[in-house]
Amino acid sequence: MSNFKQIDFIKEIYFNRMGGTENEKKAADIIIEKVRSLGGTATYEPFEVDYFDIDEASLCVLSGKKDYYINVTGYGRTGCTPKDGIEAPFMYAGGGSDLELEGCEGKIVFVNGIHHDLYKKLLDKKAAGFLTFDGSIFDDKNKTDLAVRAIKKNTAELGELPGLLMRAADALKLVKDMPKTVKIKLQQRNVTLTSGNVVAEIPGTEIENEKMAFTAHYDSTRYSKGAWDNASGCANLMSLYSYYIKNRPMRTVRFIWCGSEELGLLGSKAYVKAHKDELDEFVLGMNIDMTGTIIGNDIACVSGDDAIKAFMQFCAAEIAFPVSVSTGVFPSDSTPFAHAGVPFVIFQRGGQGGMHSRNDIITALSEESLRRTTEYIRFTSERMLNSKKFPAPRNIPQNIKEELDRYCK
């Protein structure tokens, strides 16, 4: 394997890199420059991001004794209330079953979480708005941040239903108090941001019509510096690039550092859309999302044929690398490719990494842990790339196709 120092590269992009921001572009430029320093070239492929700005979000509990406010964030893409807000009866509906939602018309409904089908139910039953929560009742407000969340674009197309998000501890108090009435305000605007994918390619020495893709997202969530999620995967990818540029395989390798994964897999979706005419050339892809934790365990999830799973297990045994290999669908940049017909494997190392929070810090990672995972990916991918005949069919089983359809709807 190469002598590329992965922790040092993580340090270079160890700052908040939320999708569509100047800092995300700064990280992209660092990746491009690093590729250049290794003797290659990389291009930046921009794409538009439909996002939102929350101008106002508030929740007032009208207790009948002493009104009080709860700190909230607005739920993106759910629309707006009138300027002076919506005052309506409060209702707790738990998991949002039909029984729990009985009589919710005209009410502001508290649910334990929101998803496409429940959002549609609330609209159909003519709720006035919804409330939900994030985190744990044990969160320290001084050490954690209240998330900003959004429904998916296809969910937003169902219609507007203003929603707010609060901390779990505040949710507990609210449901305990069970007020008769609450008042919500939400004002937000649609905005267009620019994100981008960084793409570099190493041409194969013999087989031109078969390629393998390597992907990792380089953006972070709003409050995180994203060491584990996913500067680690970016470093794995750069280490692989540094190896393959000096050891060109028989098949072509394309490296894609994806933007705005945390905003809904937008970079991989944009790449698949922009390069749809080339996708038939890809026999396999490998996605890396969160590795390097000192305490943890490695997994590989195959969105593809069982032969790929068997190959991954065989290679792991050959080099005595402990990894749990399964088949299925994983919520990362592998999924848009697999949904478009390209078999993909995602690699991850779980553990104490502080995902999606200010606690995603570099001290949870080690060079040795990063190196071990990268070496496994290098070993398996190089054997595939240099096989006279590719060792697995370009096939996605029907059960995985159905799972992909459900995830991507």
PDB file of N, CA and C in Angstrom, residues 205-250:
ATOM      1  N   THR A 205      -4.863  -0.279 -18.129  1.00  0.00           N
ATOM      2  CA  THR A 205      -3.779  -0.613 -19.052  1.00  0.00           C
ATOM      3  C   THR A 205      -4.224  -1.523 -20.191  1.00  0.00           C
ATOM      4  N   GLU A 206      -5.339  -2.256 -20.012  1.00  0.00           N
ATOM      5  CA  GLU A 206      -5.731  -3.237 -21.028  1.00  0.00           C
ATOM      6  C   GLU A 206      -7.210  -3.194 -21.398  1.00  0.00           C
ATOM      7  N   ILE A 207      -8.084  -3.195 -20.401  1.00  0.00           N
ATOM      8  CA  ILE A 207      -9.520  -3.353 -20.667  1.00  0.00           C
ATOM      9  C   ILE A 207     -10.195  -1.987 -20.579  1.00  0.00           C
ATOM     10  N   GLU A 208     -10.606  -1.457 -21.724  1.00  0.00           N
ATOM     11  CA  GLU A 208     -11.108  -0.083 -21.774  1.00  0.00           C
ATOM     12  C   GLU A 208     -12.606   0.027 -21.525  1.00  0.00           C
ATOM     13  N   ASN A 209     -13.343  -1.024 -21.797  1.00  0.00           N
ATOM     14  CA  ASN A 209     -14.810  -0.925 -21.737  1.00  0.00           C
ATOM     15  C   ASN A 209     -15.387  -1.386 -20.405  1.00  0.00           C
ATOM     16  N   GLU A 210     -14.547  -1.634 -19.409  1.00  0.00           N
ATOM     17  CA  GLU A 210     -15.002  -1.986 -18.067  1.00  0.00           C
ATOM     18  C   GLU A 210     -14.313  -1.081 -17.050  1.00  0.00           C
ATOM     19  N   LYS A 211     -15.138  -0.454 -16.201  1.00  0.00           N
ATOM     20  CA  LYS A 211     -14.604   0.482 -15.211  1.00  0.00           C
ATOM     21  C   LYS A 211     -15.119   0.125 -13.821  1.00  0.00           C
ATOM     22  N   MET A 212     -14.377   0.584 -12.826  1.00  0.00           N
ATOM     23  CA  MET A 212     -14.833   0.490 -11.448  1.00  0.00           C
ATOM     24  C   MET A 212     -14.857   1.896 -10.866  1.00  0.00           C
ATOM     25  N   ALA A 213     -15.895   2.190 -10.103  1.00  0.00           N
ATOM     26  CA  ALA A 213     -16.019   3.503  -9.460  1.00  0.00           C
ATOM     27  C   ALA A 213     -15.677   3.387  -7.980  1.00  0.00           C
ATOM     28  N   PHE A 214     -14.973   4.402  -7.475  1.00  0.00           N
ATOM     29  CA  PHE A 214     -14.763   4.558  -6.039  1.00  0.00           C
ATOM     30  C   PHE A 214     -15.410   5.873  -5.623  1.00  0.00           C
ATOM     31  N   THR A 215     -16.223   5.857  -4.584  1.00  0.00           N
ATOM     32  CA  THR A 215     -16.907   7.074  -4.150  1.00  0.00           C
ATOM     33  C   THR A 215     -16.785   7.275  -2.640  1.00  0.00           C
ATOM     34  N   ALA A 216     -16.847   8.538  -2.247  1.00  0.00           N
ATOM     35  CA  ALA A 216     -16.928   8.920  -0.828  1.00  0.00           C
ATOM     36  C   ALA A 216     -17.420  10.357  -0.786  1.00  0.00           C
ATOM     37  N   HIS A 217     -18.320  10.671   0.119  1.00  0.00           N
ATOM     38  CA  HIS A 217     -18.805  12.059   0.190  1.00  0.00           C
ATOM     39  C   HIS A 217     -17.881  12.891   1.070  1.00  0.00           C
ATOM     40  N   TYR A 218     -17.710  14.157   0.672  1.00  0.00           N
ATOM     41  CA  TYR A 218     -16.779  15.024   1.397  1.00  0.00           C
ATOM     42  C   TYR A 218     -17.474  16.134   2.176  1.00  0.00           C
ATOM     43  N   ASP A 219     -18.794  16.222   2.094  1.00  0.00           N
ATOM     44  CA  ASP A 219     -19.505  17.242   2.870  1.00  0.00           C
ATOM     45  C   ASP A 219     -19.745  16.734   4.289  1.00  0.00           C
ATOM     46  N   SER A 220     -20.189  17.641   5.149  1.00  0.00           N
ATOM     47  CA  SER A 220     -20.525  17.280   6.530  1.00  0.00           C
ATOM     48  C   SER A 220     -21.922  17.800   6.849  1.00  0.00           C
ATOM     49  N   THR A 221     -22.420  17.461   8.023  1.00  0.00           N
ATOM     50  CA  THR A 221     -23.688  18.021   8.475  1.00  0.00           C
ATOM     51  C   THR A 221     -23.467  19.416   9.053  1.00  0.00           C
ATOM     52  N   ARG A 222     -24.552  20.074   9.406  1.00  0.00           N
ATOM     53  CA  ARG A 222     -24.538  21.495   9.753  1.00  0.00           C
ATOM     54  C   ARG A 222     -23.585  21.846  10.902  1.00  0.00           C
ATOM     55  N   TYR A 223     -23.580  21.070  11.963  1.00  0.00           N
ATOM     56  CA  TYR A 223     -22.828  21.451  13.158  1.00  0.00           C
ATOM     57  C   TYR A 223     -21.539  20.655  13.333  1.00  0.00           C
ATOM     58  N   SER A 224     -21.142  19.911  12.324  1.00  0.00           N
ATOM     59  CA  SER A 224     -20.045  18.956  12.475  1.00  0.00           C
ATOM     60  C   SER A 224     -18.848  19.303  11.603  1.00  0.00           C
ATOM     61  N   LYS A 225     -17.654  18.954  12.098  1.00  0.00           N
ATOM     62  CA  LYS A 225     -16.438  19.024  11.288  1.00  0.00           C
ATOM     63  C   LYS A 225     -16.228  17.732  10.503  1.00  0.00           C
ATOM     64  N   GLY A 226     -17.029  16.726  10.816  1.00  0.00           N
ATOM     65  CA  GLY A 226     -17.081  15.520   9.996  1.00  0.00           C
ATOM     66  C   GLY A 226     -15.775  14.767   9.836  1.00  0.00           C
ATOM     67  N   ALA A 227     -15.081  14.489  10.943  1.00  0.00           N
ATOM     68  CA  ALA A 227     -13.857  13.688  10.846  1.00  0.00           C
ATOM     69  C   ALA A 227     -14.186  12.262  10.422  1.00  0.00           C
ATOM     70  N   TRP A 228     -15.074  11.631  11.177  1.00  0.00           N
ATOM     71  CA  TRP A 228     -15.504  10.262  10.855  1.00  0.00           C
ATOM     72  C   TRP A 228     -16.434  10.271   9.656  1.00  0.00           C
ATOM     73  N   ASP A 229     -17.368  11.214   9.641  1.00  0.00           N
ATOM     74  CA  ASP A 229     -18.412  11.293   8.619  1.00  0.00           C
ATOM     75  C   ASP A 229     -18.267  12.588   7.822  1.00  0.00           C
ATOM     76  N   ASN A 230     -17.493  12.642   6.742  1.00  0.00           N
ATOM     77  CA  ASN A 230     -16.837  11.484   6.178  1.00  0.00           C
ATOM     78  C   ASN A 230     -15.459  11.852   5.630  1.00  0.00           C
ATOM     79  N   ALA A 231     -14.727  12.677   6.401  1.00  0.00           N
ATOM     80  CA  ALA A 231     -13.342  12.943   6.009  1.00  0.00           C
ATOM     81  C   ALA A 231     -12.544  11.647   5.980  1.00  0.00           C
ATOM     82  N   SER A 232     -12.941  10.694   6.832  1.00  0.00           N
ATOM     83  CA  SER A 232     -12.249   9.400   6.856  1.00  0.00           C
ATOM     84  C   SER A 232     -12.367   8.687   5.511  1.00  0.00           C
ATOM     85  N   GLY A 233     -13.586   8.622   4.964  1.00  0.00           N
ATOM     86  CA  GLY A 233     -13.770   7.985   3.667  1.00  0.00           C
ATOM     87  C   GLY A 233     -13.040   8.715   2.556  1.00  0.00           C
ATOM     88  N   CYS A 234     -12.994  10.051   2.643  1.00  0.00           N
ATOM     89  CA  CYS A 234     -12.245  10.841   1.656  1.00  0.00           C
ATOM     90  C   CYS A 234     -10.765  10.498   1.705  1.00  0.00           C
ATOM     91  N   ALA A 235     -10.249  10.299   2.922  1.00  0.00           N
ATOM     92  CA  ALA A 235      -8.840   9.942   3.084  1.00  0.00           C
ATOM     93  C   ALA A 235      -8.563   8.542   2.555  1.00  0.00           C
ATOM     94  N   ASN A 236      -9.474   7.595   2.839  1.00  0.00           N
ATOM     95  CA  ASN A 236      -9.340   6.252   2.259  1.00  0.00           C
ATOM     96  C   ASN A 236      -9.262   6.337   0.741  1.00  0.00           C
ATOM     97  N   LEU A 237     -10.156   7.137   0.170  1.00  0.00           N
ATOM     98  CA  LEU A 237     -10.224   7.267  -1.281  1.00  0.00           C
ATOM     99  C   LEU A 237      -8.938   7.871  -1.836  1.00  0.00           C
ATOM    100  N   MET A 238      -8.420   8.894  -1.166  1.00  0.00           N
ATOM    101  CA  MET A 238      -7.191   9.527  -1.631  1.00  0.00           C
ATOM    102  C   MET A 238      -5.996   8.578  -1.507  1.00  0.00           C
ATOM    103  N   SER A 239      -5.992   7.768  -0.458  1.00  0.00           N
ATOM    104  CA  SER A 239      -4.927   6.779  -0.313  1.00  0.00           C
ATOM    105  C   SER A 239      -4.976   5.758  -1.448  1.00  0.00           C
ATOM    106  N   LEU A 240      -6.176   5.320  -1.799  1.00  0.00           N
ATOM    107  CA  LEU A 240      -6.334   4.402  -2.927  1.00  0.00           C
ATOM    108  C   LEU A 240      -5.885   5.057  -4.229  1.00  0.00           C
ATOM    109  N   TYR A 241      -6.229   6.337  -4.386  1.00  0.00           N
ATOM    110  CA  TYR A 241      -5.798   7.053  -5.592  1.00  0.00           C
ATOM    111  C   TYR A 241      -4.275   7.096  -5.664  1.00  0.00           C
ATOM    112  N   SER A 242      -3.640   7.396  -4.524  1.00  0.00           N
ATOM    113  CA  SER A 242      -2.176   7.487  -4.503  1.00  0.00           C
ATOM    114  C   SER A 242      -1.530   6.149  -4.847  1.00  0.00           C
ATOM    115  N   TYR A 243      -2.218   5.058  -4.535  1.00  0.00           N
ATOM    116  CA  TYR A 243      -1.691   3.729  -4.880  1.00  0.00           C
ATOM    117  C   TYR A 243      -1.887   3.425  -6.359  1.00  0.00           C
ATOM    118  N   TYR A 244      -3.110   3.630  -6.848  1.00  0.00           N
ATOM    119  CA  TYR A 244      -3.419   3.216  -8.210  1.00  0.00           C
ATOM    120  C   TYR A 244      -2.768   4.103  -9.264  1.00  0.00           C
ATOM    121  N   ILE A 245      -2.450   5.332  -8.925  1.00  0.00           N
ATOM    122  CA  ILE A 245      -1.788   6.174  -9.930  1.00  0.00           C
ATOM    123  C   ILE A 245      -0.356   5.694 -10.169  1.00  0.00           C
ATOM    124  N   LYS A 246       0.180   4.956  -9.201  1.00  0.00           N
ATOM    125  CA  LYS A 246       1.524   4.380  -9.351  1.00  0.00           C
ATOM    126  C   LYS A 246       1.471   2.912  -9.764  1.00  0.00           C
ATOM    127  N   ASN A 247       0.317   2.300  -9.624  1.00  0.00           N
ATOM    128  CA  ASN A 247       0.148   0.876  -9.936  1.00  0.00           C
ATOM    129  C   ASN A 247      -1.118   0.705 -10.775  1.00  0.00           C
ATOM    130  N   ARG A 248      -1.066   1.187 -12.017  1.00  0.00           N
ATOM    131  CA  ARG A 248      -2.261   1.206 -12.852  1.00  0.00           C
ATOM    132  C   ARG A 248      -2.798  -0.204 -13.080  1.00  0.00           C
ATOM    133  N   PRO A 249      -4.089  -0.394 -12.834  1.00  0.00           N
ATOM    134  CA  PRO A 249      -4.693  -1.713 -13.037  1.00  0.00           C
ATOM    135  C   PRO A 249      -5.107  -1.926 -14.490  1.00  0.00           C
ATOM    136  N   MET A 250      -5.542  -3.132 -14.804  1.00  0.00           N
ATOM    137  CA  MET A 250      -5.978  -3.451 -16.160  1.00  0.00           C
ATOM    138  C   MET A 250      -7.234  -2.671 -16.543  1.00  0.00           C
TER     139      MET A 250
END
